[in-house]
Short mmCIF file of C-alpha atoms and ligand atoms in Angstrom, two decimals:
data_model
loop_
_atom_site.label_atom_id
_atom_site.label_comp_id
_atom_site.label_asym_id
_atom_site.label_seq_id
_atom_site.Cartn_x
_atom_site.Cartn_y
_atom_site.Cartn_z
CA MET A 1 108.22 109.44 80.74
CA LEU A 2 106.55 106.68 82.76
CA LYS A 3 106.34 103.52 80.65
CA ILE A 4 104.60 100.40 81.91
CA GLY A 5 103.80 98.11 78.98
CA ASN A 6 101.52 100.09 76.66
CA LEU A 7 100.85 102.74 79.29
CA LYS A 8 102.85 105.93 78.74
CA PHE A 9 102.55 109.17 80.68
CA GLU A 10 104.64 112.33 80.72
CA LYS A 11 105.30 113.39 84.34
CA ALA A 12 102.87 110.78 85.61
CA LEU A 13 100.78 111.40 88.73
CA LEU A 14 99.77 108.26 90.60
CA LEU A 15 97.45 107.49 93.50
CA ALA A 16 99.30 105.34 96.07
CA PRO A 17 97.96 102.00 97.26
CA MET A 18 96.40 102.64 100.70
CA GLU A 19 94.54 100.13 102.81
CA GLU A 20 90.86 101.05 103.30
CA VAL A 21 91.42 104.19 101.22
CA SER A 22 92.43 103.33 97.63
CA ASN A 23 89.22 101.48 96.81
CA PRO A 24 87.03 102.08 93.73
CA PRO A 25 85.00 104.93 95.33
CA PHE A 26 88.12 106.96 96.17
CA ARG A 27 89.95 106.08 92.96
CA VAL A 28 86.93 107.18 90.90
CA THR A 29 86.57 110.36 92.95
CA CYS A 30 90.20 111.37 92.31
CA LYS A 31 89.96 110.37 88.64
CA ARG A 32 86.82 112.47 88.07
CA LEU A 33 88.49 115.52 89.62
CA GLY A 34 91.27 115.26 87.02
CA GLY A 35 95.06 115.09 86.81
CA LEU A 36 95.38 111.46 87.93
CA ASP A 37 97.10 109.11 85.45
CA LEU A 38 97.22 105.77 87.24
CA ALA A 39 95.77 104.46 90.51
CA PHE A 40 96.68 101.45 92.64
CA SER A 41 94.38 99.31 94.73
CA GLU A 42 94.95 98.79 98.43
CA PHE A 43 97.10 95.72 99.05
CA VAL A 44 95.35 92.38 98.71
CA ASN A 45 96.45 89.41 100.76
CA SER A 46 97.63 86.53 98.55
CA GLU A 47 96.49 83.92 101.05
CA GLY A 48 93.03 85.52 101.14
CA LEU A 49 92.78 85.34 97.36
CA ILE A 50 93.88 81.71 97.33
CA ARG A 51 91.32 80.86 100.06
CA ASP A 52 88.62 82.59 97.98
CA SER A 53 87.89 84.97 100.85
CA ASP A 54 85.11 87.44 99.98
CA LYS A 55 87.02 90.28 101.63
CA ALA A 56 90.10 89.73 99.44
CA LEU A 57 88.09 89.12 96.26
CA LYS A 58 86.11 92.34 96.75
CA LYS A 59 89.38 94.28 96.64
CA LEU A 60 89.80 93.16 93.01
CA THR A 61 86.77 95.24 91.97
CA ILE A 62 87.51 97.72 89.20
CA TYR A 63 85.12 100.33 87.77
CA GLU A 64 85.65 100.97 84.05
CA GLU A 65 85.86 104.76 84.44
CA GLU A 66 88.83 104.60 86.81
CA ARG A 67 91.20 102.88 84.39
CA PRO A 68 94.11 102.47 84.19
CA VAL A 69 94.42 100.77 87.55
CA GLY A 70 96.91 98.37 89.14
CA ILE A 71 96.02 95.68 91.67
CA GLN A 72 98.57 95.37 94.45
CA ILE A 73 99.18 91.99 96.09
CA TYR A 74 101.26 90.99 99.09
CA GLY A 75 102.23 87.61 100.41
CA PRO A 76 104.91 85.58 102.16
CA THR A 77 106.14 83.11 99.53
CA ILE A 78 106.88 82.98 95.83
CA GLU A 79 104.27 80.25 95.38
CA SER A 80 101.46 82.15 97.06
CA LEU A 81 102.34 85.37 95.22
CA ILE A 82 102.30 83.57 91.86
CA LYS A 83 98.86 82.11 92.57
CA ALA A 84 97.59 85.49 93.79
CA ALA A 85 98.95 87.26 90.70
CA GLU A 86 97.15 84.76 88.46
CA ILE A 87 93.87 85.28 90.35
CA ALA A 88 94.31 89.07 90.29
CA GLU A 89 94.98 88.96 86.54
CA GLU A 90 91.54 87.42 85.98
CA ALA A 91 89.99 90.62 87.37
CA LYS A 92 91.54 92.38 84.33
CA PRO A 93 93.47 95.23 85.92
CA ASP A 94 95.95 97.12 83.73
CA LEU A 95 98.91 95.84 85.74
CA ILE A 96 99.87 93.81 88.78
CA ASP A 97 101.88 95.47 91.56
CA ILE A 98 103.82 93.61 94.25
CA ASN A 99 104.05 95.06 97.74
CA CYS A 100 107.60 94.86 99.12
CA GLY A 101 107.29 97.91 101.34
CA CYS A 102 104.65 97.36 104.03
CA PRO A 103 106.42 97.91 107.38
CA VAL A 104 103.69 96.52 109.65
CA LYS A 105 105.00 93.76 111.95
CA LYS A 106 102.13 91.34 111.39
CA VAL A 107 102.92 91.54 107.64
CA THR A 108 106.73 91.38 107.74
CA ALA A 109 106.75 88.67 110.44
CA HIS A 110 105.47 86.22 107.82
CA GLY A 111 108.04 87.29 105.23
CA SER A 112 105.62 89.58 103.33
CA GLY A 113 105.89 93.27 102.42
CA ALA A 114 109.10 95.01 103.48
CA ALA A 115 110.57 91.69 104.69
CA PHE A 116 111.72 91.17 101.09
CA LEU A 117 114.15 94.07 101.65
CA LYS A 118 116.18 91.76 103.89
CA ASP A 119 116.96 89.52 100.92
CA ILE A 120 116.99 91.27 97.56
CA GLU A 121 118.14 88.05 95.91
CA LEU A 122 114.83 86.50 96.98
CA MET A 123 112.95 89.67 96.02
CA ALA A 124 114.37 89.48 92.48
CA LYS A 125 113.69 85.75 92.21
CA MET A 126 110.09 86.28 93.34
CA ALA A 127 109.67 89.20 90.91
CA GLU A 128 110.99 87.15 88.00
CA ALA A 129 108.63 84.27 88.82
CA ILE A 130 105.62 86.60 88.83
CA VAL A 131 106.66 88.33 85.61
CA LYS A 132 106.77 84.90 83.98
CA SER A 133 103.46 83.72 85.41
CA VAL A 134 101.21 86.58 84.16
CA LYS A 135 100.74 88.34 80.83
CA LEU A 136 100.11 91.77 82.35
CA PRO A 137 102.99 94.15 83.13
CA VAL A 138 104.29 93.78 86.69
CA THR A 139 105.46 96.66 88.89
CA LEU A 140 106.79 96.59 92.45
CA LYS A 141 106.58 99.05 95.33
CA THR A 142 109.21 99.12 98.03
CA ARG A 143 111.21 101.25 100.45
CA ILE A 144 114.92 102.23 100.34
CA GLY A 145 116.01 99.49 102.76
CA TRP A 146 115.18 97.59 105.95
CA ASP A 147 117.00 100.11 108.16
CA MET A 148 119.67 102.81 107.93
CA ASN A 149 122.42 100.18 108.01
CA SER A 150 121.04 98.36 105.02
CA ILE A 151 120.00 100.75 102.27
CA VAL A 152 119.69 98.42 99.30
CA ILE A 153 117.48 100.30 96.87
CA VAL A 154 120.08 100.94 94.14
CA GLU A 155 121.09 97.27 93.98
CA ALA A 156 117.44 96.22 94.27
CA VAL A 157 116.23 98.23 91.25
CA LYS A 158 119.09 96.85 89.13
CA ARG A 159 118.10 93.30 90.03
CA LEU A 160 114.40 93.99 89.54
CA GLU A 161 115.04 95.46 86.10
CA GLN A 162 116.91 92.26 85.12
CA ALA A 163 113.99 90.26 86.52
CA GLY A 164 111.66 91.95 84.00
CA ILE A 165 109.82 94.30 86.35
CA HIS A 166 108.40 97.25 84.37
CA SER A 167 108.68 99.94 87.00
CA VAL A 168 109.52 100.32 90.71
CA ALA A 169 107.80 102.77 93.06
CA ILE A 170 110.14 103.85 95.84
CA HIS A 171 108.93 105.23 99.16
CA GLY A 172 112.04 107.10 100.35
CA ARG A 173 111.98 105.71 103.91
CA THR A 174 113.41 102.57 105.46
CA ARG A 175 111.19 99.90 106.98
CA SER A 176 112.29 100.83 110.50
CA MET A 177 111.32 104.48 109.98
CA GLY A 178 107.67 103.51 109.51
CA TYR A 179 106.16 106.91 108.72
CA LYS A 180 108.54 108.91 110.96
CA GLY A 181 111.19 111.37 109.83
CA SER A 182 111.15 112.49 106.23
CA ALA A 183 111.46 110.58 102.99
CA ASN A 184 114.97 110.69 101.54
CA TRP A 185 114.47 111.60 97.90
CA ASP A 186 118.18 111.40 97.10
CA TRP A 187 117.95 107.59 97.13
CA ILE A 188 115.16 107.84 94.58
CA ARG A 189 117.49 109.92 92.37
CA GLN A 190 120.30 107.39 92.74
CA ALA A 191 117.97 104.50 91.92
CA LYS A 192 116.66 106.35 88.85
CA GLU A 193 120.21 106.93 87.60
CA ALA A 194 121.08 103.24 87.98
CA VAL A 195 118.44 101.81 85.60
CA LYS A 196 116.63 102.35 82.30
CA MET A 197 113.15 101.30 83.51
CA SER A 198 110.73 103.89 84.84
CA ILE A 199 111.05 104.90 88.47
CA ILE A 200 108.18 106.26 90.54
CA GLY A 201 109.04 108.53 93.48
CA ASN A 202 106.94 108.42 96.65
CA GLY A 203 106.95 110.00 100.08
CA ASP A 204 105.86 113.33 101.57
CA VAL A 205 104.32 114.96 98.49
CA MET A 206 101.58 117.15 99.97
CA THR A 207 101.43 120.08 97.51
CA PRO A 208 101.86 120.74 93.77
CA GLN A 209 105.20 122.40 94.58
CA ASP A 210 106.39 119.23 96.38
CA ALA A 211 105.52 117.14 93.33
CA LYS A 212 107.45 119.45 91.00
CA ARG A 213 110.41 119.38 93.37
CA MET A 214 110.34 115.58 93.42
CA PHE A 215 110.39 115.44 89.60
CA ASP A 216 113.19 118.05 89.45
CA GLU A 217 115.37 116.66 92.24
CA THR A 218 115.10 112.95 91.47
CA GLY A 219 114.47 112.79 87.70
CA CYS A 220 111.73 110.24 88.46
CA ASP A 221 109.15 109.38 85.80
CA GLY A 222 106.12 109.46 88.04
CA VAL A 223 105.15 110.87 91.42
CA MET A 224 102.98 108.70 93.63
CA ILE A 225 100.81 110.47 96.21
CA GLY A 226 99.23 108.89 99.29
CA ARG A 227 98.39 110.97 102.35
CA GLY A 228 98.39 114.17 100.29
CA ALA A 229 95.43 112.82 98.31
CA ILE A 230 93.47 112.01 101.49
CA ALA A 231 94.11 115.55 102.70
CA ASN A 232 93.15 116.98 99.30
CA PRO A 233 91.61 114.84 96.52
CA TRP A 234 92.03 117.84 94.17
CA LEU A 235 95.81 117.52 94.51
CA PHE A 236 96.27 115.63 91.21
CA LYS A 237 94.32 118.26 89.28
CA GLU A 238 96.13 121.11 91.05
CA THR A 239 99.53 119.48 90.49
CA ARG A 240 98.87 118.83 86.79
CA HIS A 241 97.87 122.48 86.38
CA PHE A 242 100.93 123.68 88.27
CA LEU A 243 103.30 121.48 86.23
CA GLU A 244 101.80 122.81 82.99
CA THR A 245 101.41 126.50 83.86
CA GLY A 246 103.36 127.26 87.06
CA GLU A 247 100.10 128.60 88.54
CA ILE A 248 98.31 127.50 91.69
CA LEU A 249 94.60 126.96 91.15
CA PRO A 250 92.17 128.63 93.55
CA GLU A 251 90.65 126.42 96.28
CA PRO A 252 87.46 124.65 95.25
CA THR A 253 84.35 126.42 96.59
CA LEU A 254 82.58 125.09 99.68
CA GLN A 255 79.71 123.99 97.44
CA GLU A 256 82.09 121.99 95.23
CA LYS A 257 83.82 120.41 98.24
CA MET A 258 80.48 119.34 99.69
CA ASN A 259 79.25 117.97 96.34
CA VAL A 260 82.38 115.87 95.82
CA MET A 261 82.31 114.68 99.43
CA LYS A 262 78.65 113.62 99.14
CA GLU A 263 79.30 111.77 95.87
CA HIS A 264 82.27 109.98 97.48
CA LEU A 265 80.05 108.99 100.42
CA ARG A 266 77.36 107.70 98.05
CA LEU A 267 79.86 105.65 96.05
CA GLY A 268 81.27 104.31 99.33
CA ALA A 269 77.82 103.31 100.61
CA GLU A 270 77.09 101.47 97.35
CA PHE A 271 80.41 99.67 97.44
CA LYS A 272 80.80 98.75 101.10
CA GLY A 273 77.35 99.13 102.62
CA GLU A 274 76.28 102.27 104.42
CA LYS A 275 77.50 101.69 107.97
CA ARG A 276 80.93 100.34 107.13
CA ALA A 277 81.49 103.03 104.49
CA MET A 278 80.46 105.93 106.77
CA ILE A 279 82.93 104.74 109.40
CA GLU A 280 85.79 104.17 106.96
CA LEU A 281 85.19 107.47 105.20
CA ARG A 282 85.63 109.45 108.43
CA LYS A 283 89.32 109.73 107.62
CA HIS A 284 88.38 111.86 104.60
CA PHE A 285 86.22 114.42 106.43
CA SER A 286 89.11 116.69 107.43
CA GLY A 287 90.40 116.72 103.86
CA TYR A 288 87.08 117.74 102.31
CA LEU A 289 86.34 120.33 104.97
CA ARG A 290 89.86 121.72 105.29
CA GLY A 291 90.10 125.48 105.41
CA VAL A 292 86.36 125.99 105.98
CA ARG A 293 85.45 128.34 108.84
CA GLY A 294 83.68 126.83 111.86
CA ILE A 295 84.20 123.28 110.68
CA ALA A 296 85.36 121.57 113.90
CA LYS A 297 81.85 121.27 115.34
CA LEU A 298 80.38 120.00 112.08
CA ARG A 299 83.15 117.41 111.70
CA SER A 300 82.71 115.99 115.18
CA SER A 301 78.96 115.82 114.70
CA LEU A 302 79.45 113.95 111.37
CA MET A 303 81.69 111.48 113.19
CA GLN A 304 78.67 110.35 115.26
CA GLU A 305 76.74 109.24 112.18
CA THR A 306 76.73 105.81 110.57
CA GLU A 307 74.13 106.51 107.88
CA LEU A 308 74.34 108.55 104.73
CA ALA A 309 71.11 110.59 104.99
CA PRO A 310 71.89 112.44 108.27
CA ILE A 311 75.40 113.23 107.03
CA GLU A 312 74.01 114.71 103.82
CA GLU A 313 71.43 116.69 105.80
CA LYS A 314 74.09 118.12 108.11
CA LEU A 315 76.29 119.08 105.16
CA ASP A 316 73.36 120.78 103.39
CA ALA A 317 72.35 122.64 106.55
CA PHE A 318 75.93 123.82 107.10
CA LEU A 319 76.22 125.02 103.51
CA GLU A 320 72.92 126.88 103.72
CA LYS A 321 73.96 128.59 106.96
CA GLN A 322 77.31 129.61 105.46
CA GLU A 323 75.58 131.04 102.38
CA GLN A 324 73.12 133.01 104.53
CA GLU A 325 75.97 134.41 106.62
CA SER A 326 78.00 135.46 103.60
CA PHE A 327 74.86 137.03 102.09
CA LEU A 328 74.35 139.05 105.31
CA ARG A 329 78.01 140.13 105.26
CA VAL A 330 77.71 141.60 101.74
C1 FMN B 1 96.28 104.68 105.42
C2 FMN B 1 97.46 104.14 104.63
C3 FMN B 1 97.38 102.87 104.07
C4 FMN B 1 98.44 102.37 103.31
N1 FMN B 1 98.32 101.14 102.71
C5 FMN B 1 99.27 100.73 101.83
C6 FMN B 1 99.08 99.57 101.02
O1 FMN B 1 98.05 98.89 101.08
N2 FMN B 1 100.10 99.23 100.16
C7 FMN B 1 101.25 99.97 100.04
O2 FMN B 1 102.14 99.64 99.24
N3 FMN B 1 101.43 101.07 100.79
C8 FMN B 1 100.47 101.49 101.63
N4 FMN B 1 100.64 102.66 102.30
C9 FMN B 1 101.84 103.48 102.04
C10 FMN B 1 101.56 104.51 100.91
O3 FMN B 1 101.28 103.86 99.70
C11 FMN B 1 102.78 105.45 100.71
O4 FMN B 1 103.90 104.68 100.36
C12 FMN B 1 103.13 106.23 101.98
O5 FMN B 1 101.97 106.75 102.58
C13 FMN B 1 104.09 107.39 101.65
O6 FMN B 1 103.53 108.24 100.69
P1 FMN B 1 102.82 109.65 101.11
O7 FMN B 1 103.84 110.43 101.88
O8 FMN B 1 102.45 110.26 99.79
O9 FMN B 1 101.64 109.30 101.95
C14 FMN B 1 99.61 103.15 103.11
C15 FMN B 1 99.68 104.42 103.69
C16 FMN B 1 98.62 104.93 104.42
C17 FMN B 1 98.74 106.31 105.00
#
């Protein structure tokens, strides 16, 4: 059972924090499709929040229908993370999450993200300071260690539990692996066995069967899904159904895929402005159109567009053509 303050979920399914992906339009889209218990925002730069930067402040936006949602912050020092946590708390999320897993050099070079894995004493001290500075529950997301020679996750979760952290999400890779190789779920199991607090497993869950296997093999309380949700926003719904019944749901119809994709695009345009949203949302096209015959040409033609209307027109025309063809085949 995942327990974070008053939030409680049996076999929780969580949307991972993902930069330029886990924003309100995508979180709402996944939530509406069903099966999703808790979503995280993309990481928000503590220094940006302190500077009052519009870009950082916009990332604190929460739509009521997507709750519960956690805001994730990252930053280089205890002081800046405390200030950022206090600012994020004013946006009234359901929890605050601290990023101690981002492997990107420009982030770790300043001591942020996965850099905390090099000093778990400091990580625990920072976590304790944030727990004390906000009223909301605090969670933390990290990796298993800096590199293969320094796997620290078991010791880290023990220290973080003592520091008052409510739950830790563990991506089963080291910082130096980046996204290469495969996530080592056995470290997630060992971390889970070492503490009483809830543990969230993360890394390489792409199907409902993967999620079940992660629950079974690690004993984790929640499974967090990132890239799998970009590839298939129905994954939470399908996984929930599979966990409850052992059955795999049929693929959504082309009509349903197109409707959900168009609604996601509309929400994106409202939130970010049309041009920026149409460019950012390109990374979702393959996911929505996956498995559809003759899609390559449509996808590359959608990639040329920076406005909503021509994309909607192309999707409608494609759907109509497909329907005519299947009518002729009958
Ligand atoms: C496009 C992208 C952006 C990401 N941004 C963040 C982020 O802002 N904060 C974070 O903690 N992790 C971030 N991650 C890592 C994911 O949350 C997750 O840990 C990782 O993708 C492994 O899970 P998966 O195999 O389910 O994708 C990002 C990953 C991707 C693919």
